[in-house]
Amino acid sequence: GQNIDQPTEMTATEGAIVQINCTYQTSGFNGLFWYQQHAGEAPTFLSYNVLDGLEEKGRFSSFLSRSKGYSYLLLKELQMKDSASYLCAVRDSTSGTYKYIFGTGTRLKVLA
Amino acid sequence: DAGITQSPRYKITETGRQVTLMCHQTWSHSYMFWYRQDLGHGLRLIYYSAAADITDKGEVPDGYVVSRSKTENFPLTLESATRSQTSVYFCASSEPRTDPKNIQYFGAGTRLSVL
């Protein structure tokens, strides 16, 4: 089967670092995505990993270990505007086409 | 550049009625997707389409119908709406032929209430 797990909620302080973990099980892994979603808005793309290792983009980094079925999103120098839900998604190509399975999302609250 | 647009943004209907949610993208992306988002479930894939005239079921297709006669449009129809279909519906598109990451771009969503 296909399954993605991530914590439901996290809280951190402005200026701090937070790590949001994601574990997954899928038969046709073809990439892992992180999306940011502010309340009442559409998800927007943050990062993509298809090979093992760390991808860095400004204050955001994402890590992938395919053998462990594990990824994390690291947010540095937290700002109030980072308060949002962070969605982990796996792309599956088992059927020969691409489809995406999303986790339930992690709601991050950044406190002043 | 309009991108991907959904209409209507808000819809209230009654159980048993047919409802169609529209999705239009201007990028000529080959892939289009419909998701529903409910508290505690995250985004769940309803249907997706790899190209015009090609559609496939996702995780929760029951009660929904899609069509894709043109690349730019991917309407989602609830044939006989039920209260359990009250949700926020997101449409997305992507293009693997020109984007190695095949990133999905989402519309603003349609908030549907079935009374």
PDB file of N, CA, C and O in Angstrom, chain A residues 12-64:
ATOM      1  N   ALA A  12       7.102  26.515  17.098  1.00  0.00           N
ATOM      2  CA  ALA A  12       8.483  26.968  17.221  1.00  0.00           C
ATOM      3  C   ALA A  12       8.486  28.483  17.409  1.00  0.00           C
ATOM      4  O   ALA A  12       7.467  29.153  17.187  1.00  0.00           O
ATOM      5  N   THR A  13       9.639  28.980  17.788  1.00  0.00           N
ATOM      6  CA  THR A  13       9.779  30.407  18.068  1.00  0.00           C
ATOM      7  C   THR A  13      10.431  31.124  16.897  1.00  0.00           C
ATOM      8  O   THR A  13      11.288  30.563  16.197  1.00  0.00           O
ATOM      9  N   GLU A  14      10.039  32.349  16.704  1.00  0.00           N
ATOM     10  CA  GLU A  14      10.631  33.183  15.652  1.00  0.00           C
ATOM     11  C   GLU A  14      12.154  33.191  15.778  1.00  0.00           C
ATOM     12  O   GLU A  14      12.693  33.316  16.884  1.00  0.00           O
ATOM     13  N   GLY A  15      12.833  32.992  14.649  1.00  0.00           N
ATOM     14  CA  GLY A  15      14.294  32.979  14.644  1.00  0.00           C
ATOM     15  C   GLY A  15      14.910  31.611  14.855  1.00  0.00           C
ATOM     16  O   GLY A  15      16.107  31.423  14.608  1.00  0.00           O
ATOM     17  N   ALA A  16      14.111  30.654  15.274  1.00  0.00           N
ATOM     18  CA  ALA A  16      14.619  29.311  15.559  1.00  0.00           C
ATOM     19  C   ALA A  16      14.672  28.472  14.278  1.00  0.00           C
ATOM     20  O   ALA A  16      14.369  28.946  13.181  1.00  0.00           O
ATOM     21  N   ILE A  17      15.099  27.199  14.470  1.00  0.00           N
ATOM     22  CA  ILE A  17      15.137  26.213  13.387  1.00  0.00           C
ATOM     23  C   ILE A  17      14.122  25.120  13.723  1.00  0.00           C
ATOM     24  O   ILE A  17      14.011  24.700  14.872  1.00  0.00           O
ATOM     25  N   VAL A  18      13.392  24.656  12.726  1.00  0.00           N
ATOM     26  CA  VAL A  18      12.457  23.559  12.949  1.00  0.00           C
ATOM     27  C   VAL A  18      12.629  22.516  11.850  1.00  0.00           C
ATOM     28  O   VAL A  18      12.919  22.847  10.700  1.00  0.00           O
ATOM     29  N   GLN A  19      12.479  21.254  12.241  1.00  0.00           N
ATOM     30  CA  GLN A  19      12.590  20.149  11.290  1.00  0.00           C
ATOM     31  C   GLN A  19      11.269  19.387  11.270  1.00  0.00           C
ATOM     32  O   GLN A  19      10.799  18.920  12.306  1.00  0.00           O
ATOM     33  N   ILE A  20      10.681  19.256  10.102  1.00  0.00           N
ATOM     34  CA  ILE A  20       9.417  18.532   9.935  1.00  0.00           C
ATOM     35  C   ILE A  20       9.734  17.224   9.216  1.00  0.00           C
ATOM     36  O   ILE A  20      10.253  17.227   8.111  1.00  0.00           O
ATOM     37  N   ASN A  21       9.419  16.118   9.869  1.00  0.00           N
ATOM     38  CA  ASN A  21       9.739  14.804   9.326  1.00  0.00           C
ATOM     39  C   ASN A  21       8.586  14.212   8.525  1.00  0.00           C
ATOM     40  O   ASN A  21       7.411  14.521   8.781  1.00  0.00           O
ATOM     41  N   CYS A  22       8.934  13.358   7.606  1.00  0.00           N
ATOM     42  CA  CYS A  22       7.953  12.675   6.766  1.00  0.00           C
ATOM     43  C   CYS A  22       8.478  11.268   6.475  1.00  0.00           C
ATOM     44  O   CYS A  22       9.613  11.120   6.032  1.00  0.00           O
ATOM     45  N   THR A  23       7.668  10.273   6.754  1.00  0.00           N
ATOM     46  CA  THR A  23       8.022   8.910   6.359  1.00  0.00           C
ATOM     47  C   THR A  23       6.985   8.411   5.371  1.00  0.00           C
ATOM     48  O   THR A  23       5.804   8.780   5.457  1.00  0.00           O
ATOM     49  N   TYR A  24       7.428   7.572   4.446  1.00  0.00           N
ATOM     50  CA  TYR A  24       6.511   7.143   3.395  1.00  0.00           C
ATOM     51  C   TYR A  24       6.737   5.688   3.032  1.00  0.00           C
ATOM     52  O   TYR A  24       7.811   5.122   3.244  1.00  0.00           O
ATOM     53  N   GLN A  25       5.679   5.096   2.482  1.00  0.00           N
ATOM     54  CA  GLN A  25       5.762   3.752   1.914  1.00  0.00           C
ATOM     55  C   GLN A  25       5.042   3.815   0.584  1.00  0.00           C
ATOM     56  O   GLN A  25       3.859   4.166   0.519  1.00  0.00           O
ATOM     57  N   THR A  26       5.751   3.491  -0.483  1.00  0.00           N
ATOM     58  CA  THR A  26       5.122   3.482  -1.798  1.00  0.00           C
ATOM     59  C   THR A  26       5.876   2.526  -2.697  1.00  0.00           C
ATOM     60  O   THR A  26       7.075   2.336  -2.545  1.00  0.00           O
ATOM     61  N   SER A  27       5.167   1.909  -3.651  1.00  0.00           N
ATOM     62  CA  SER A  27       5.798   0.901  -4.489  1.00  0.00           C
ATOM     63  C   SER A  27       6.519   1.505  -5.693  1.00  0.00           C
ATOM     64  O   SER A  27       7.491   0.947  -6.171  1.00  0.00           O
ATOM     65  N   GLY A  28       6.075   2.652  -6.154  1.00  0.00           N
ATOM     66  CA  GLY A  28       6.670   3.234  -7.361  1.00  0.00           C
ATOM     67  C   GLY A  28       7.215   4.623  -7.138  1.00  0.00           C
ATOM     68  O   GLY A  28       6.884   5.560  -7.861  1.00  0.00           O
ATOM     69  N   PHE A  29       8.104   4.760  -6.171  1.00  0.00           N
ATOM     70  CA  PHE A  29       8.622   6.077  -5.798  1.00  0.00           C
ATOM     71  C   PHE A  29       9.284   6.760  -6.998  1.00  0.00           C
ATOM     72  O   PHE A  29      10.134   6.185  -7.684  1.00  0.00           O
ATOM     73  N   ASN A  30       8.902   8.037  -7.188  1.00  0.00           N
ATOM     74  CA  ASN A  30       9.447   8.803  -8.318  1.00  0.00           C
ATOM     75  C   ASN A  30       9.684  10.250  -7.923  1.00  0.00           C
ATOM     76  O   ASN A  30       9.623  11.138  -8.759  1.00  0.00           O
ATOM     77  N   GLY A  31       9.928  10.485  -6.638  1.00  0.00           N
ATOM     78  CA  GLY A  31      10.227  11.847  -6.209  1.00  0.00           C
ATOM     79  C   GLY A  31       9.399  12.232  -5.001  1.00  0.00           C
ATOM     80  O   GLY A  31       8.295  11.720  -4.791  1.00  0.00           O
ATOM     81  N   LEU A  32       9.943  13.143  -4.199  1.00  0.00           N
ATOM     82  CA  LEU A  32       9.250  13.613  -3.005  1.00  0.00           C
ATOM     83  C   LEU A  32       9.208  15.132  -3.015  1.00  0.00           C
ATOM     84  O   LEU A  32      10.201  15.791  -3.330  1.00  0.00           O
ATOM     85  N   PHE A  33       8.044  15.671  -2.682  1.00  0.00           N
ATOM     86  CA  PHE A  33       7.813  17.107  -2.727  1.00  0.00           C
ATOM     87  C   PHE A  33       7.409  17.623  -1.351  1.00  0.00           C
ATOM     88  O   PHE A  33       6.780  16.909  -0.576  1.00  0.00           O
ATOM     89  N   TRP A  34       7.748  18.855  -1.111  1.00  0.00           N
ATOM     90  CA  TRP A  34       7.211  19.596   0.027  1.00  0.00           C
ATOM     91  C   TRP A  34       6.474  20.819  -0.513  1.00  0.00           C
ATOM     92  O   TRP A  34       6.987  21.560  -1.350  1.00  0.00           O
ATOM     93  N   TYR A  35       5.267  21.000   0.001  1.00  0.00           N
ATOM     94  CA  TYR A  35       4.454  22.153  -0.355  1.00  0.00           C
ATOM     95  C   TYR A  35       4.119  22.933   0.911  1.00  0.00           C
ATOM     96  O   TYR A  35       3.977  22.356   1.988  1.00  0.00           O
ATOM     97  N   GLN A  36       3.970  24.236   0.747  1.00  0.00           N
ATOM     98  CA  GLN A  36       3.525  25.100   1.835  1.00  0.00           C
ATOM     99  C   GLN A  36       2.094  25.534   1.551  1.00  0.00           C
ATOM    100  O   GLN A  36       1.757  25.857   0.400  1.00  0.00           O
ATOM    101  N   GLN A  37       1.261  25.530   2.582  1.00  0.00           N
ATOM    102  CA  GLN A  37      -0.125  25.952   2.382  1.00  0.00           C
ATOM    103  C   GLN A  37      -0.548  26.861   3.534  1.00  0.00           C
ATOM    104  O   GLN A  37      -0.701  26.398   4.671  1.00  0.00           O
ATOM    105  N   HIS A  38      -0.751  28.136   3.239  1.00  0.00           N
ATOM    106  CA  HIS A  38      -1.297  29.050   4.237  1.00  0.00           C
ATOM    107  C   HIS A  38      -2.799  28.831   4.322  1.00  0.00           C
ATOM    108  O   HIS A  38      -3.433  28.401   3.356  1.00  0.00           O
ATOM    109  N   ALA A  39      -3.352  29.123   5.486  1.00  0.00           N
ATOM    110  CA  ALA A  39      -4.772  28.889   5.746  1.00  0.00           C
ATOM    111  C   ALA A  39      -5.629  29.570   4.687  1.00  0.00           C
ATOM    112  O   ALA A  39      -5.456  30.756   4.395  1.00  0.00           O
ATOM    113  N   GLY A  40      -6.528  28.810   4.103  1.00  0.00           N
ATOM    114  CA  GLY A  40      -7.446  29.350   3.115  1.00  0.00           C
ATOM    115  C   GLY A  40      -6.854  29.554   1.739  1.00  0.00           C
ATOM    116  O   GLY A  40      -7.521  30.119   0.861  1.00  0.00           O
ATOM    117  N   GLU A  41      -5.632  29.097   1.540  1.00  0.00           N
ATOM    118  CA  GLU A  41      -4.978  29.286   0.246  1.00  0.00           C
ATOM    119  C   GLU A  41      -4.601  27.947  -0.397  1.00  0.00           C
ATOM    120  O   GLU A  41      -4.752  26.893   0.208  1.00  0.00           O
ATOM    121  N   ALA A  42      -4.115  28.028  -1.620  1.00  0.00           N
ATOM    122  CA  ALA A  42      -3.688  26.829  -2.338  1.00  0.00           C
ATOM    123  C   ALA A  42      -2.279  26.429  -1.909  1.00  0.00           C
ATOM    124  O   ALA A  42      -1.492  27.277  -1.485  1.00  0.00           O
ATOM    125  N   PRO A  43      -1.939  25.160  -2.015  1.00  0.00           N
ATOM    126  CA  PRO A  43      -0.556  24.744  -1.769  1.00  0.00           C
ATOM    127  C   PRO A  43       0.381  25.351  -2.810  1.00  0.00           C
ATOM    128  O   PRO A  43       0.022  25.489  -3.980  1.00  0.00           O
ATOM    129  N   THR A  44       1.592  25.699  -2.360  1.00  0.00           N
ATOM    130  CA  THR A  44       2.611  26.191  -3.284  1.00  0.00           C
ATOM    131  C   THR A  44       3.884  25.366  -3.102  1.00  0.00           C
ATOM    132  O   THR A  44       4.228  24.970  -1.984  1.00  0.00           O
ATOM    133  N   PHE A  45       4.581  25.130  -4.189  1.00  0.00           N
ATOM    134  CA  PHE A  45       5.762  24.283  -4.205  1.00  0.00           C
ATOM    135  C   PHE A  45       6.900  24.884  -3.390  1.00  0.00           C
ATOM    136  O   PHE A  45       7.187  26.073  -3.482  1.00  0.00           O
ATOM    137  N   LEU A  46       7.551  24.025  -2.582  1.00  0.00           N
ATOM    138  CA  LEU A  46       8.715  24.455  -1.806  1.00  0.00           C
ATOM    139  C   LEU A  46       9.979  23.759  -2.267  1.00  0.00           C
ATOM    140  O   LEU A  46      10.985  24.402  -2.518  1.00  0.00           O
ATOM    141  N   SER A  47       9.935  22.406  -2.324  1.00  0.00           N
ATOM    142  CA  SER A  47      11.159  21.692  -2.637  1.00  0.00           C
ATOM    143  C   SER A  47      10.865  20.328  -3.231  1.00  0.00           C
ATOM    144  O   SER A  47       9.741  19.805  -3.103  1.00  0.00           O
ATOM    145  N   TYR A  48      11.898  19.771  -3.853  1.00  0.00           N
ATOM    146  CA  TYR A  48      11.783  18.479  -4.542  1.00  0.00           C
ATOM    147  C   TYR A  48      13.069  17.690  -4.339  1.00  0.00           C
ATOM    148  O   TYR A  48      14.167  18.230  -4.482  1.00  0.00           O
ATOM    149  N   ASN A  49      12.913  16.402  -3.999  1.00  0.00           N
ATOM    150  CA  ASN A  49      14.053  15.485  -3.912  1.00  0.00           C
ATOM    151  C   ASN A  49      13.713  14.215  -4.670  1.00  0.00           C
ATOM    152  O   ASN A  49      12.617  13.673  -4.496  1.00  0.00           O
ATOM    153  N   VAL A  50      14.649  13.746  -5.460  1.00  0.00           N
ATOM    154  CA  VAL A  50      14.464  12.444  -6.103  1.00  0.00           C
ATOM    155  C   VAL A  50      15.645  11.525  -5.801  1.00  0.00           C
ATOM    156  O   VAL A  50      15.507  10.307  -5.784  1.00  0.00           O
ATOM    157  N   LEU A  51      16.804  12.127  -5.521  1.00  0.00           N
ATOM    158  CA  LEU A  51      17.989  11.368  -5.104  1.00  0.00           C
ATOM    159  C   LEU A  51      18.256  11.616  -3.622  1.00  0.00           C
ATOM    160  O   LEU A  51      17.824  12.623  -3.057  1.00  0.00           O
ATOM    161  N   ASP A  52      18.986  10.692  -3.007  1.00  0.00           N
ATOM    162  CA  ASP A  52      19.326  10.843  -1.597  1.00  0.00           C
ATOM    163  C   ASP A  52      20.167  12.090  -1.382  1.00  0.00           C
ATOM    164  O   ASP A  52      21.022  12.427  -2.191  1.00  0.00           O
ATOM    165  N   GLY A  53      19.928  12.736  -0.257  1.00  0.00           N
ATOM    166  CA  GLY A  53      20.755  13.875   0.080  1.00  0.00           C
ATOM    167  C   GLY A  53      19.947  15.110   0.403  1.00  0.00           C
ATOM    168  O   GLY A  53      18.726  15.054   0.552  1.00  0.00           O
ATOM    169  N   LEU A  54      20.673  16.200   0.518  1.00  0.00           N
ATOM    170  CA  LEU A  54      20.105  17.468   0.956  1.00  0.00           C
ATOM    171  C   LEU A  54      19.988  18.438  -0.219  1.00  0.00           C
ATOM    172  O   LEU A  54      20.915  18.601  -1.000  1.00  0.00           O
ATOM    173  N   GLU A  55      18.834  19.075  -0.327  1.00  0.00           N
ATOM    174  CA  GLU A  55      18.618  20.148  -1.293  1.00  0.00           C
ATOM    175  C   GLU A  55      18.384  21.429  -0.500  1.00  0.00           C
ATOM    176  O   GLU A  55      17.506  21.467   0.361  1.00  0.00           O
ATOM    177  N   GLU A  56      19.175  22.459  -0.795  1.00  0.00           N
ATOM    178  CA  GLU A  56      19.036  23.697  -0.045  1.00  0.00           C
ATOM    179  C   GLU A  56      18.558  24.822  -0.944  1.00  0.00           C
ATOM    180  O   GLU A  56      19.002  24.964  -2.081  1.00  0.00           O
ATOM    181  N   LYS A  57      17.627  25.601  -0.388  1.00  0.00           N
ATOM    182  CA  LYS A  57      17.099  26.736  -1.134  1.00  0.00           C
ATOM    183  C   LYS A  57      16.786  27.843  -0.143  1.00  0.00           C
ATOM    184  O   LYS A  57      15.724  27.869   0.476  1.00  0.00           O
ATOM    185  N   GLY A  58      17.729  28.739   0.045  1.00  0.00           N
ATOM    186  CA  GLY A  58      17.533  29.839   0.983  1.00  0.00           C
ATOM    187  C   GLY A  58      17.392  29.331   2.410  1.00  0.00           C
ATOM    188  O   GLY A  58      18.201  28.541   2.897  1.00  0.00           O
ATOM    189  N   ARG A  59      16.321  29.732   3.075  1.00  0.00           N
ATOM    190  CA  ARG A  59      16.096  29.305   4.465  1.00  0.00           C
ATOM    191  C   ARG A  59      15.537  27.888   4.561  1.00  0.00           C
ATOM    192  O   ARG A  59      15.402  27.346   5.652  1.00  0.00           O
ATOM    193  N   PHE A  60      15.187  27.304   3.424  1.00  0.00           N
ATOM    194  CA  PHE A  60      14.559  25.986   3.426  1.00  0.00           C
ATOM    195  C   PHE A  60      15.519  24.934   2.857  1.00  0.00           C
ATOM    196  O   PHE A  60      16.203  25.173   1.867  1.00  0.00           O
ATOM    197  N   SER A  61      15.547  23.760   3.508  1.00  0.00           N
ATOM    198  CA  SER A  61      16.317  22.627   3.013  1.00  0.00           C
ATOM    199  C   SER A  61      15.433  21.396   3.119  1.00  0.00           C
ATOM    200  O   SER A  61      14.595  21.300   4.021  1.00  0.00           O
ATOM    201  N   SER A  62      15.647  20.467   2.202  1.00  0.00           N
ATOM    202  CA  SER A  62      14.909  19.206   2.292  1.00  0.00           C
ATOM    203  C   SER A  62      15.885  18.066   2.081  1.00  0.00           C
ATOM    204  O   SER A  62      16.783  18.138   1.248  1.00  0.00           O
ATOM    205  N   PHE A  63      15.658  17.015   2.862  1.00  0.00           N
ATOM    206  CA  PHE A  63      16.541  15.846   2.838  1.00  0.00           C
ATOM    207  C   PHE A  63      15.735  14.612   2.472  1.00  0.00           C
ATOM    208  O   PHE A  63      14.556  14.490   2.829  1.00  0.00           O
ATOM    209  N   LEU A  64      16.396  13.696   1.767  1.00  0.00           N
ATOM    210  CA  LEU A  64      15.736  12.444   1.395  1.00  0.00           C
ATOM    211  C   LEU A  64      16.664  11.260   1.612  1.00  0.00           C
ATOM    212  O   LEU A  64      17.849  11.314   1.251  1.00  0.00           O
TER     213      LEU A  64
END
